[in-house]
CSV table of C-alpha atoms and ligand atoms in Angstrom, one decimal:
chain,number,residue,atom,x,y,z
A,18,MET,CA,-6.0,4.5,12.7
A,19,VAL,CA,-5.2,4.1,9.1
A,20,VAL,CA,-3.4,1.4,6.9
A,21,LEU,CA,-0.8,2.8,4.3
A,22,LYS,CA,0.4,-0.1,2.0
A,23,PHE,CA,3.3,0.6,-0.4
A,24,GLY,CA,4.0,-1.5,-3.4
A,25,GLY,CA,7.5,-2.6,-4.6
A,26,THR,CA,7.9,0.3,-7.0
A,27,SER,CA,7.2,2.7,-4.1
A,28,VAL,CA,10.0,1.5,-2.0
A,29,ALA,CA,12.4,0.4,-4.6
A,30,SER,CA,15.2,2.8,-3.4
A,31,ILE,CA,16.0,4.9,-0.3
A,32,GLU,CA,14.8,8.0,-2.4
A,33,LYS,CA,11.5,6.2,-2.8
A,34,ILE,CA,11.3,5.0,0.8
A,35,ASP,CA,11.8,8.7,1.8
A,36,ARG,CA,8.8,9.6,-0.3
A,37,ALA,CA,6.7,6.9,1.5
A,38,LEU,CA,7.9,8.0,4.8
A,39,THR,CA,7.0,11.5,4.2
A,40,ILE,CA,3.5,10.3,3.2
A,41,ALA,CA,3.4,8.2,6.6
A,42,GLU,CA,4.6,11.3,8.6
A,43,ALA,CA,1.6,13.4,7.5
A,44,ALA,CA,-0.6,10.6,8.8
A,45,LEU,CA,1.2,10.2,12.1
A,46,PRO,CA,-1.6,11.8,14.1
A,47,GLU,CA,-4.1,8.9,12.8
A,48,HIS,CA,-1.5,6.0,14.1
A,49,PRO,CA,-0.5,4.7,10.5
A,50,VAL,CA,0.4,1.1,10.1
A,51,LEU,CA,2.7,1.0,7.1
A,52,VAL,CA,2.6,-2.2,5.2
A,53,SER,CA,5.4,-2.9,2.7
A,54,SER,CA,6.2,-5.0,-0.1
A,55,ALA,CA,9.5,-6.1,-1.1
A,56,MET,CA,11.9,-3.4,-2.8
A,57,GLY,CA,11.5,-3.2,-6.6
A,58,ASP,CA,11.6,-6.6,-8.2
A,59,THR,CA,13.1,-8.5,-5.1
A,60,THR,CA,10.5,-11.1,-5.1
A,61,ASP,CA,11.2,-11.9,-8.9
A,62,HIS,CA,14.8,-12.3,-7.9
A,63,LEU,CA,14.0,-14.5,-5.1
A,64,LEU,CA,11.9,-16.6,-7.3
A,65,ASP,CA,14.9,-17.0,-9.7
A,66,ILE,CA,17.1,-17.9,-6.9
A,67,THR,CA,14.8,-20.8,-6.1
A,68,ARG,CA,14.8,-21.8,-9.7
A,69,SER,CA,18.3,-21.5,-10.5
A,70,ALA,CA,19.4,-23.2,-7.4
A,71,ALA,CA,17.1,-26.1,-8.1
A,72,ARG,CA,18.7,-26.5,-11.6
A,73,GLY,CA,21.9,-26.4,-9.9
A,74,SER,CA,23.1,-23.1,-11.7
A,75,ARG,CA,25.5,-21.7,-9.4
A,76,ASP,CA,26.1,-18.5,-11.5
A,77,ALA,CA,22.5,-17.5,-12.0
A,78,THR,CA,21.7,-18.1,-8.3
A,79,ASN,CA,24.9,-16.0,-7.2
A,80,GLU,CA,24.1,-13.3,-9.6
A,81,SER,CA,20.5,-13.0,-8.2
A,82,VAL,CA,21.9,-12.9,-4.6
A,83,ARG,CA,24.3,-10.2,-5.6
A,84,VAL,CA,21.5,-7.9,-7.2
A,85,ILE,CA,19.3,-8.2,-4.0
A,86,ARG,CA,22.6,-7.7,-1.7
A,87,GLU,CA,23.5,-4.6,-3.7
A,88,THR,CA,19.9,-3.0,-3.9
A,89,HIS,CA,19.4,-3.4,0.1
A,90,LEU,CA,22.9,-2.6,1.2
A,91,ASN,CA,22.9,0.7,-1.1
A,92,ALA,CA,19.6,1.7,0.5
A,93,ALA,CA,20.7,0.9,4.0
A,94,GLY,CA,24.1,2.6,3.5
A,95,ALA,CA,22.2,6.1,3.0
A,96,ILE,CA,21.1,6.1,6.6
A,97,ASP,CA,22.5,9.0,8.3
A,98,ASP,CA,22.7,7.8,11.8
A,99,THR,CA,25.9,5.6,12.5
A,100,SER,CA,24.4,3.4,15.0
A,101,ILE,CA,21.1,2.6,13.4
A,102,ARG,CA,22.8,2.3,10.0
A,103,GLU,CA,25.3,-0.5,11.4
A,104,ALA,CA,22.6,-2.3,13.2
A,105,CYS,CA,20.3,-2.3,10.1
A,106,LEU,CA,23.5,-3.4,7.9
A,107,ARG,CA,24.3,-6.3,10.3
A,108,ASP,CA,20.5,-7.6,10.2
A,109,LEU,CA,20.6,-7.4,6.3
A,110,GLU,CA,23.6,-9.4,6.2
A,111,THR,CA,22.3,-12.0,8.5
A,112,SER,CA,19.3,-12.4,6.4
A,113,LEU,CA,21.3,-12.4,3.1
A,114,ARG,CA,23.4,-15.2,4.6
A,115,GLU,CA,20.2,-17.1,5.3
A,116,ILE,CA,19.2,-16.6,1.8
A,117,GLU,CA,22.6,-18.0,0.6
A,118,SER,CA,22.4,-20.9,2.8
A,119,LEU,CA,18.7,-21.9,1.7
A,120,ALA,CA,20.0,-21.6,-1.9
A,121,THR,CA,22.8,-23.9,-1.0
A,122,GLY,CA,20.5,-26.5,0.3
A,123,ILE,CA,18.3,-26.4,-2.8
A,124,SER,CA,21.2,-26.7,-5.1
A,125,LEU,CA,22.4,-29.7,-3.1
A,126,ILE,CA,19.2,-31.6,-3.5
A,127,GLN,CA,18.3,-29.9,-6.8
A,128,GLU,CA,14.6,-29.4,-5.8
A,129,CYS,CA,12.7,-26.6,-4.3
A,130,SER,CA,9.5,-27.5,-2.3
A,131,ARG,CA,6.5,-24.8,-2.4
A,132,ARG,CA,7.5,-24.6,1.4
A,133,THR,CA,11.2,-23.9,0.9
A,134,GLN,CA,10.1,-21.5,-2.0
A,135,ASP,CA,8.1,-19.4,0.5
A,136,ALA,CA,10.9,-19.5,3.3
A,137,ILE,CA,13.1,-17.7,0.6
A,138,LEU,CA,10.3,-15.3,-0.8
A,139,ALA,CA,9.5,-14.1,2.4
A,140,PHE,CA,13.0,-12.4,2.7
A,141,GLY,CA,11.8,-9.7,0.3
A,142,GLU,CA,9.3,-8.2,2.8
A,143,LEU,CA,11.6,-8.8,5.7
A,144,LEU,CA,14.5,-7.0,4.1
A,145,SER,CA,12.6,-4.1,3.1
A,146,THR,CA,10.7,-3.4,6.2
A,147,ARG,CA,13.9,-3.6,8.2
A,148,ILE,CA,15.2,-0.8,6.1
A,149,ILE,CA,12.2,1.4,6.2
A,150,ALA,CA,11.9,0.9,10.0
A,151,ALA,CA,15.8,1.8,10.3
A,152,ARG,CA,15.2,5.0,7.9
A,153,ALA,CA,11.9,6.0,9.7
A,154,MET,CA,13.9,6.1,13.0
A,155,ASP,CA,16.8,7.7,11.4
A,156,ARG,CA,14.2,10.8,10.5
A,157,GLY,CA,13.4,10.8,14.1
A,158,ILE,CA,10.0,8.9,13.9
A,159,ASN,CA,9.0,6.8,16.8
A,160,THR,CA,8.7,3.5,15.0
A,161,ARG,CA,7.7,-0.1,15.9
A,162,LEU,CA,8.7,-2.9,13.4
A,163,VAL,CA,6.6,-6.0,13.8
A,164,ASP,CA,6.9,-9.5,12.1
A,165,SER,CA,3.4,-10.1,10.3
A,166,ARG,CA,4.1,-13.7,10.7
A,167,ASP,CA,3.4,-13.3,14.4
A,168,PHE,CA,-0.3,-12.4,13.3
A,169,MET,CA,-1.1,-13.5,9.9
A,170,LEU,CA,-1.9,-17.1,10.5
A,171,THR,CA,-2.5,-19.4,7.5
A,172,ASP,CA,-3.0,-22.9,6.3
A,173,GLU,CA,-0.3,-25.1,4.7
A,174,HIS,CA,-1.0,-24.1,1.2
A,175,PHE,CA,2.6,-22.8,0.6
A,176,THR,CA,2.8,-20.0,-2.1
A,177,GLN,CA,-1.0,-19.4,-2.1
A,178,ALA,CA,-1.8,-19.9,1.6
A,179,SER,CA,-5.3,-19.1,2.9
A,180,VAL,CA,-5.5,-16.8,5.8
A,181,ASP,CA,-7.5,-18.0,8.8
A,182,ILE,CA,-9.7,-15.0,9.1
A,183,ASP,CA,-10.9,-15.0,12.6
A,184,ALA,CA,-7.7,-16.1,14.3
A,185,THR,CA,-5.8,-13.6,12.2
A,186,TYR,CA,-8.1,-10.9,13.3
A,187,SER,CA,-7.7,-11.9,17.1
A,188,ALA,CA,-4.0,-12.0,16.6
A,189,ILE,CA,-3.6,-8.6,14.8
A,190,GLN,CA,-5.7,-7.0,17.6
A,191,ALA,CA,-3.4,-8.6,20.1
A,192,HIS,CA,-0.3,-7.5,18.5
A,193,LEU,CA,-1.1,-4.2,16.9
A,194,ASN,CA,-3.8,-2.4,19.1
A,195,ASP,CA,-1.5,-0.1,20.8
A,196,ALA,CA,-3.0,3.4,21.0
A,197,ASN,CA,0.4,4.8,21.7
A,198,ALA,CA,2.0,3.6,18.7
A,199,THR,CA,3.4,6.1,16.4
A,200,LEU,CA,4.4,4.5,13.3
A,201,THR,CA,3.9,0.7,13.1
A,202,ILE,CA,5.6,-1.1,10.2
A,203,ALA,CA,4.5,-4.5,9.0
A,204,GLN,CA,5.5,-6.8,6.0
A,205,GLY,CA,2.9,-7.6,3.4
A,206,PHE,CA,2.5,-11.0,1.7
A,207,ILE,CA,3.9,-13.1,4.5
A,208,GLY,CA,2.5,-15.3,7.3
A,209,ARG,CA,2.9,-18.4,9.1
A,210,THR,CA,1.1,-21.7,9.6
A,211,ARG,CA,-0.3,-23.2,12.7
A,212,SER,CA,2.9,-25.3,13.2
A,213,GLY,CA,5.0,-22.1,12.8
A,214,VAL,CA,6.3,-22.5,9.4
A,215,THR,CA,6.7,-19.3,7.2
A,216,SER,CA,4.2,-19.0,4.2
A,217,THR,CA,3.1,-16.5,1.7
A,218,LEU,CA,-0.3,-15.2,0.4
A,219,GLY,CA,0.2,-15.5,-3.6
A,220,ARG,CA,1.9,-12.9,-5.8
A,221,GLY,CA,0.5,-9.5,-5.0
A,222,GLY,CA,-0.5,-10.4,-1.7
A,223,SER,CA,0.5,-7.3,0.2
A,224,ASP,CA,-2.7,-5.6,-0.7
A,225,TYR,CA,-4.5,-8.4,1.1
A,226,SER,CA,-2.3,-8.1,4.0
A,227,ALA,CA,-3.0,-4.5,4.4
A,228,ALA,CA,-6.7,-5.0,4.0
A,229,LEU,CA,-6.8,-7.7,6.6
A,230,ILE,CA,-5.0,-5.5,9.2
A,231,GLY,CA,-7.3,-2.4,8.3
A,232,ALA,CA,-10.4,-4.6,8.8
A,233,ALA,CA,-9.1,-6.2,12.1
A,234,LEU,CA,-8.2,-2.7,13.5
A,235,HIS,CA,-11.3,-1.1,12.1
A,236,ALA,CA,-9.2,1.6,10.3
A,237,SER,CA,-10.8,4.6,9.2
A,238,ARG,CA,-9.4,3.9,5.7
A,239,ILE,CA,-6.7,1.8,3.8
A,240,GLU,CA,-4.4,3.6,1.3
A,241,ILE,CA,-2.8,1.5,-1.3
A,242,TRP,CA,0.1,3.6,-2.6
A,243,THR,CA,1.4,2.5,-6.2
A,244,ASP,CA,3.0,3.8,-9.1
A,245,VAL,CA,-0.1,5.0,-11.1
A,246,ASP,CA,-2.6,7.6,-10.4
A,247,GLY,CA,-5.1,5.3,-8.9
A,248,ILE,CA,-7.3,2.8,-10.7
A,249,MET,CA,-7.3,4.0,-14.5
A,250,THR,CA,-9.9,3.2,-17.3
A,251,THR,CA,-7.6,0.4,-18.4
A,252,ASP,CA,-3.7,-0.4,-17.7
A,253,PRO,CA,-1.9,2.9,-18.8
A,254,ARG,CA,0.9,0.5,-20.0
A,255,LEU,CA,-1.7,-0.9,-22.7
A,256,VAL,CA,-3.4,2.3,-23.4
A,257,PRO,CA,-1.5,5.7,-22.8
A,258,THR,CA,-4.6,7.7,-22.8
A,259,ALA,CA,-6.0,6.0,-19.8
A,260,ARG,CA,-7.2,8.2,-17.1
A,261,THR,CA,-7.9,7.9,-13.4
A,262,VAL,CA,-11.4,6.7,-12.3
A,263,SER,CA,-12.4,9.1,-9.2
A,264,HIS,CA,-14.8,6.6,-7.6
A,265,MET,CA,-15.6,3.0,-7.9
A,266,SER,CA,-17.9,0.6,-5.9
A,267,TYR,CA,-16.5,-2.5,-4.2
A,268,ALA,CA,-18.3,-4.6,-6.7
A,269,GLU,CA,-16.7,-3.0,-9.7
A,270,ALA,CA,-13.1,-2.9,-8.0
A,271,ALA,CA,-13.5,-6.7,-7.2
A,272,GLU,CA,-14.4,-7.5,-10.6
A,273,LEU,CA,-11.8,-5.4,-12.2
A,274,ALA,CA,-9.0,-7.0,-9.9
A,275,PHE,CA,-10.5,-10.5,-10.6
A,276,PHE,CA,-10.4,-9.9,-14.5
A,277,GLY,CA,-6.7,-9.0,-14.5
A,278,ALA,CA,-5.9,-5.5,-13.3
A,279,ARG,CA,-3.3,-5.9,-11.0
A,280,VAL,CA,-3.5,-2.6,-9.5
A,281,VAL,CA,-5.3,-4.1,-6.8
A,282,HIS,CA,-5.3,-7.7,-5.6
A,283,PRO,CA,-8.5,-9.7,-6.3
A,284,SER,CA,-9.2,-10.5,-2.7
A,285,THR,CA,-8.1,-7.1,-1.2
A,286,ILE,CA,-11.6,-6.0,-1.4
A,287,GLN,CA,-13.4,-8.4,0.7
A,288,PRO,CA,-12.1,-7.7,4.3
A,289,ALA,CA,-12.7,-3.8,3.6
A,290,VAL,CA,-16.2,-4.6,2.3
A,291,ASP,CA,-17.1,-6.5,5.4
A,292,ARG,CA,-16.3,-3.8,7.6
A,293,ASN,CA,-17.3,-1.0,5.2
A,294,ILE,CA,-13.8,0.6,5.3
A,295,PRO,CA,-13.0,2.8,2.1
A,296,VAL,CA,-10.0,1.8,0.2
A,297,TYR,CA,-8.0,4.4,-1.8
A,298,VAL,CA,-5.4,3.8,-4.6
A,299,ARG,CA,-2.9,6.7,-4.9
A,300,ASN,CA,0.4,7.4,-6.6
A,301,THR,CA,3.3,7.8,-4.5
A,302,ASN,CA,5.2,9.8,-7.2
A,303,ARG,CA,2.2,12.4,-7.2
A,304,PRO,CA,0.9,12.1,-3.6
A,305,GLU,CA,-1.1,15.6,-4.2
A,306,GLY,CA,-3.4,13.6,-6.7
A,307,ALA,CA,-6.8,12.4,-5.0
A,308,GLY,CA,-6.4,9.0,-6.7
A,309,THR,CA,-9.4,6.5,-6.7
A,310,ARG,CA,-11.7,5.9,-3.7
A,311,ILE,CA,-13.4,2.4,-3.6
A,312,SER,CA,-16.4,2.3,-1.4
A,313,ARG,CA,-19.7,0.9,-0.6
A,314,ASP,CA,-21.5,3.6,-2.5
A,315,THR,CA,-22.9,2.4,-5.9
A,316,SER,CA,-21.6,4.3,-8.8
A,317,THR,CA,-23.3,5.9,-11.6
A,318,PRO,CA,-24.4,3.5,-14.5
A,319,GLY,CA,-21.8,3.1,-17.4
A,320,VAL,CA,-18.5,1.4,-18.4
A,321,ARG,CA,-16.1,2.5,-15.7
A,322,ALA,CA,-12.9,0.6,-16.7
A,323,LEU,CA,-11.6,-2.2,-18.9
A,324,ALA,CA,-9.4,-5.1,-17.8
A,325,THR,CA,-7.6,-7.8,-19.5
A,326,LYS,CA,-6.4,-11.2,-18.5
A,327,ALA,CA,-4.1,-12.6,-20.9
A,328,ASP,CA,-3.0,-16.3,-21.6
A,329,ILE,CA,-6.1,-18.3,-20.9
A,330,SER,CA,-7.3,-21.2,-22.5
A,331,VAL,CA,-10.9,-22.1,-23.6
A,332,VAL,CA,-11.9,-25.6,-22.8
A,333,THR,CA,-15.1,-26.7,-24.7
A,334,ILE,CA,-16.9,-30.0,-24.4
A,335,HIS,CA,-19.4,-31.1,-27.2
A,336,SER,CA,-21.7,-33.9,-26.3
A,337,SER,CA,-25.3,-34.5,-27.3
A,338,ARG,CA,-25.8,-36.0,-23.8
A,339,MET,CA,-26.4,-32.3,-22.9
A,340,LEU,CA,-29.7,-32.4,-24.5
A,341,ASN,CA,-32.4,-32.4,-22.0
A,342,ALA,CA,-30.2,-34.0,-19.3
A,343,TYR,CA,-29.8,-32.8,-15.9
A,344,GLY,CA,-26.6,-33.4,-14.0
A,345,PHE,CA,-24.2,-33.1,-17.0
A,346,LEU,CA,-22.8,-29.7,-16.0
A,347,ALA,CA,-22.4,-31.0,-12.5
A,348,GLN,CA,-20.3,-33.8,-13.8
A,349,ILE,CA,-18.1,-31.4,-15.9
A,350,PHE,CA,-17.5,-29.2,-12.8
A,351,ALA,CA,-16.7,-32.3,-10.6
A,352,VAL,CA,-13.9,-32.9,-13.1
A,353,PHE,CA,-12.4,-29.5,-12.7
A,354,ASP,CA,-13.0,-29.6,-9.0
A,355,ARG,CA,-10.9,-32.8,-8.8
A,356,HIS,CA,-8.3,-31.0,-10.7
A,357,ARG,CA,-8.2,-28.1,-8.7
A,358,ILE,CA,-8.8,-25.9,-11.8
A,359,SER,CA,-11.1,-23.0,-11.4
A,360,VAL,CA,-13.1,-21.8,-14.2
A,361,ASP,CA,-13.6,-18.1,-15.0
A,362,LEU,CA,-16.1,-17.9,-17.7
A,363,VAL,CA,-18.8,-20.2,-18.8
A,364,THR,CA,-21.0,-20.4,-21.9
A,365,THR,CA,-23.3,-23.2,-22.9
A,366,SER,CA,-25.5,-24.1,-26.0
A,367,GLU,CA,-27.5,-27.1,-26.4
A,368,VAL,CA,-24.8,-29.6,-27.1
A,369,SER,CA,-21.5,-27.9,-25.9
A,370,VAL,CA,-20.2,-25.9,-23.1
A,371,SER,CA,-17.1,-23.7,-23.1
A,372,MET,CA,-15.1,-22.6,-19.9
A,373,SER,CA,-12.2,-20.4,-19.8
A,374,VAL,CA,-9.3,-21.4,-17.4
A,375,ASP,CA,-5.9,-20.1,-16.5
A,376,ASP,CA,-3.3,-21.1,-19.1
A,377,GLU,CA,-0.4,-21.8,-16.7
A,378,ARG,CA,-1.3,-25.3,-16.0
A,379,ASP,CA,-0.8,-28.4,-17.9
A,380,LEU,CA,-4.4,-29.4,-18.9
A,381,SER,CA,-3.6,-33.0,-20.3
A,382,ASP,CA,-5.0,-34.8,-17.3
A,383,LEU,CA,-8.1,-32.7,-17.4
A,384,ARG,CA,-8.6,-33.3,-21.0
A,385,GLN,CA,-8.3,-37.1,-20.5
A,386,GLU,CA,-11.0,-37.1,-18.0
A,387,LEU,CA,-13.4,-34.8,-19.6
A,388,GLY,CA,-12.9,-36.9,-22.6
A,389,THR,CA,-15.2,-39.5,-21.0
A,390,LEU,CA,-18.1,-36.8,-21.1
A,391,GLY,CA,-17.7,-35.8,-24.6
A,392,ARG,CA,-15.4,-34.4,-27.5
A,393,VAL,CA,-12.9,-32.0,-25.9
A,394,GLU,CA,-11.3,-29.2,-27.6
A,395,ILE,CA,-8.7,-26.7,-25.9
A,396,GLU,CA,-7.6,-23.5,-27.5
A,397,GLN,CA,-4.9,-21.8,-26.1
A,398,LYS,CA,-3.4,-18.2,-26.3
A,399,GLN,CA,-6.6,-16.8,-25.6
A,400,ALA,CA,-7.4,-13.5,-23.3
A,401,ILE,CA,-10.3,-12.3,-21.6
A,402,ILE,CA,-11.4,-8.5,-22.0
A,403,SER,CA,-13.7,-7.3,-19.4
A,404,LEU,CA,-15.9,-4.1,-19.3
A,405,VAL,CA,-16.7,-3.3,-15.7
A,406,GLY,CA,-19.2,-0.8,-14.6
A,407,GLN,CA,-22.6,-0.2,-13.2
A,408,ASP,CA,-25.5,-1.9,-14.9
A,409,ILE,CA,-23.6,-2.0,-18.1
A,410,TRP,CA,-25.5,-4.7,-19.7
A,411,LYS,CA,-28.8,-3.5,-18.7
A,412,ASP,CA,-28.5,-0.7,-21.3
A,413,SER,CA,-28.7,-2.5,-24.7
A,414,ARG,CA,-27.0,0.4,-26.3
A,415,THR,CA,-23.8,-0.4,-24.4
A,416,VAL,CA,-23.7,-3.9,-25.6
A,417,ALA,CA,-24.6,-2.7,-29.2
A,418,ARG,CA,-21.6,-0.1,-29.0
A,419,VAL,CA,-19.3,-2.9,-27.8
A,420,PHE,CA,-20.1,-5.2,-30.7
A,421,GLY,CA,-20.2,-2.3,-33.2
A,422,VAL,CA,-16.8,-1.1,-32.5
A,423,LEU,CA,-15.4,-4.7,-32.5
A,424,ALA,CA,-16.4,-5.7,-36.2
A,425,GLY,CA,-13.8,-8.0,-37.6
A,426,ILE,CA,-12.4,-9.2,-34.3
A,427,PRO,CA,-13.1,-13.0,-33.8
A,428,ILE,CA,-14.8,-12.9,-30.4
A,429,ARG,CA,-14.6,-16.5,-29.0
A,430,MET,CA,-17.0,-16.3,-25.9
A,431,VAL,CA,-19.3,-13.5,-24.5
A,432,SER,CA,-20.4,-13.5,-20.8
A,433,LEU,CA,-22.5,-11.0,-19.1
A,434,GLY,CA,-21.2,-12.1,-15.7
A,435,ASN,CA,-23.3,-13.1,-12.7
A,436,SER,CA,-23.0,-9.6,-11.5
A,437,ASP,CA,-24.4,-6.3,-13.0
A,438,VAL,CA,-21.1,-5.0,-13.4
A,439,ASN,CA,-19.1,-7.2,-15.8
A,440,LEU,CA,-19.2,-7.8,-19.6
A,441,SER,CA,-16.4,-10.1,-20.5
A,442,LEU,CA,-15.3,-11.4,-24.1
A,443,VAL,CA,-12.8,-13.8,-25.0
A,444,VAL,CA,-10.5,-13.1,-28.1
A,445,PRO,CA,-7.3,-14.4,-29.4
A,446,SER,CA,-4.3,-13.0,-27.3
A,447,ARG,CA,-2.8,-11.3,-30.5
A,448,GLN,CA,-5.9,-9.2,-30.6
A,449,VAL,CA,-5.9,-7.9,-27.1
A,450,SER,CA,-4.1,-4.6,-28.0
A,451,ASP,CA,-6.3,-3.7,-30.8
A,452,THR,CA,-9.6,-4.7,-28.8
A,453,VAL,CA,-8.7,-2.6,-25.9
A,454,SER,CA,-7.7,0.2,-27.9
A,455,ARG,CA,-10.9,0.3,-29.8
A,456,LEU,CA,-13.0,-0.2,-26.7
A,457,HIS,CA,-11.3,2.5,-24.8
A,458,ALA,CA,-11.5,5.1,-27.6
A,459,GLU,CA,-15.3,4.3,-27.8
A,460,PHE,CA,-15.9,4.7,-24.2
A,461,PHE,CA,-13.5,6.9,-22.7
A,462,ASN,CA,-12.2,9.2,-25.4
B,525,ADP,P1,2.7,-2.3,-6.8
B,525,ADP,O1,3.8,-2.9,-6.8
B,525,ADP,O2,2.3,-1.0,-6.2
B,525,ADP,O3,1.6,-3.4,-6.0
B,525,ADP,P2,1.4,-3.4,-9.2
B,525,ADP,O4,2.5,-3.4,-10.2
B,525,ADP,O5,1.0,-4.5,-8.5
B,525,ADP,O6,1.9,-2.1,-8.1
B,525,ADP,O7,0.2,-2.6,-10.0
B,525,ADP,C1,0.3,-1.4,-10.4
B,525,ADP,C2,0.4,-1.5,-12.0
B,525,ADP,O8,-1.0,-2.2,-12.5
B,525,ADP,C3,0.4,-0.2,-12.8
B,525,ADP,O9,1.8,0.0,-13.0
B,525,ADP,C4,-0.3,-0.7,-14.1
B,525,ADP,O10,0.5,-1.0,-15.2
B,525,ADP,C5,-1.1,-1.8,-13.7
B,525,ADP,N1,-2.5,-1.7,-14.0
B,525,ADP,C6,-3.3,-2.7,-14.7
B,525,ADP,N2,-4.6,-2.4,-14.8
B,525,ADP,C7,-4.7,-1.2,-14.3
B,525,ADP,C8,-5.5,-0.1,-14.2
B,525,ADP,N3,-7.0,-0.4,-14.5
B,525,ADP,N4,-5.6,0.8,-13.6
B,525,ADP,C9,-4.0,1.3,-12.9
B,525,ADP,N5,-3.2,0.5,-13.1
B,525,ADP,C10,-3.5,-0.6,-13.7
B,526,LIG,N1,6.4,-8.8,-2.9
B,526,LIG,C1,5.2,-9.7,-3.4
B,526,LIG,C2,5.0,-9.8,-4.9
B,526,LIG,O1,5.9,-9.4,-5.5
B,526,LIG,C3,3.9,-9.2,-2.7
B,526,LIG,C4,3.5,-7.9,-3.2
B,526,LIG,O2,4.1,-7.1,-3.6
B,526,LIG,O3,2.2,-7.5,-3.0
B,526,LIG,O4,4.1,-10.5,-5.4
B,527,MG,MG1,0.5,-5.1,-6.5
């Protein structure tokens, strides 16, 4: 069997859904499981609903519901077969009413818990897959629509739930291992806790759902269908001359995802690595292209791609207590641990240690507690630029070229990573575009 995952832009309209189904049809002899995201920007609109309802802003809430209703009813309205279309429209209407009821509940108490947020966000994938399944039946494909919450089993960390891997693998096998199934359609992103409450796996989580399903069923491959020609040398929105990388190792792809290339979700790779399943990243708008193959094979030495992670902060602690002292770093990390703040890069000197963290959080409590260990400095509006590729820093010429082209750019931190495949720099956010353009020109043009 194969897993085909389609991202939001790949199912954003009935025309896009038809393209996706044409791709799935070609794979029917391989018993595909089609995993879909929500249509277009639906997840963003659902998130807007939770926020505007919590603010008590009725107009904004109604407007977001209206956009979601229009997108979905328009798509379903194009289904040819009357009884399939009407059944689909009825189901969509039921879900849309539930979204409205939840929004009313939120606006009454003017508060939205993470758990309630997940209840609303899950509708994106539930709505999209209902339409895709209806369209597939409309096209005469023998189709089975499943509810991923029946097998994606998570903890209660709503909006960022962790999957219980062993229980999930068994449940996937129990629910999806049907050799006779022609086309199975499942939602990405959503799951359920042990006590039966809907949860989600974090933004971009559909890739992870697809990888878990593929791993549980020992798929021969996992295909991630998106809106670009595979993994490219950098985000094509940043550098239009970026080109497709035909092969990447798992280690390279994982590093690239972790350091900001949202084309694949950071944790997608792990279930596939564990079971040695190749992952392909391909373009729904250009299905004839080969895209990128991610596999266990190591790739040739050299820089493969550049990633950027914007909006990070650099936290520096200056203290002479670091001199010849052991246990000091452990104390620092224990503070981060208590605040549940994860650190991406670390550099140390004799009397200071700098760490990069995601900017989204309020760091004032962290600053206060770290203040007991030394003088704390926090620089915001920074960005990480990562060069990813096999053995890049083993070749001193690569490192020299990096610093050569970046003359004049204030580099705040440098980290060679704990793997052989990453060299990361921290620069001010306003320098990202210039830095990436120069590096891309040096290594890829
Ligand atoms: P989907 O909705 O299919 O999951 P995403 O928006 O999550 O798609 O990811 C695709 C986007 O990732 C592309 O449109 C592109 O702008 C961005 N991207 C960032 N880095 C890269 C890269 N190295 N290669 C390809 N795309 C990238
Ligand atoms: N729909 C979810 C999101 O927008 C999950 C995904 O697309 O992967 O984050
Ligand atoms: Mg994505």
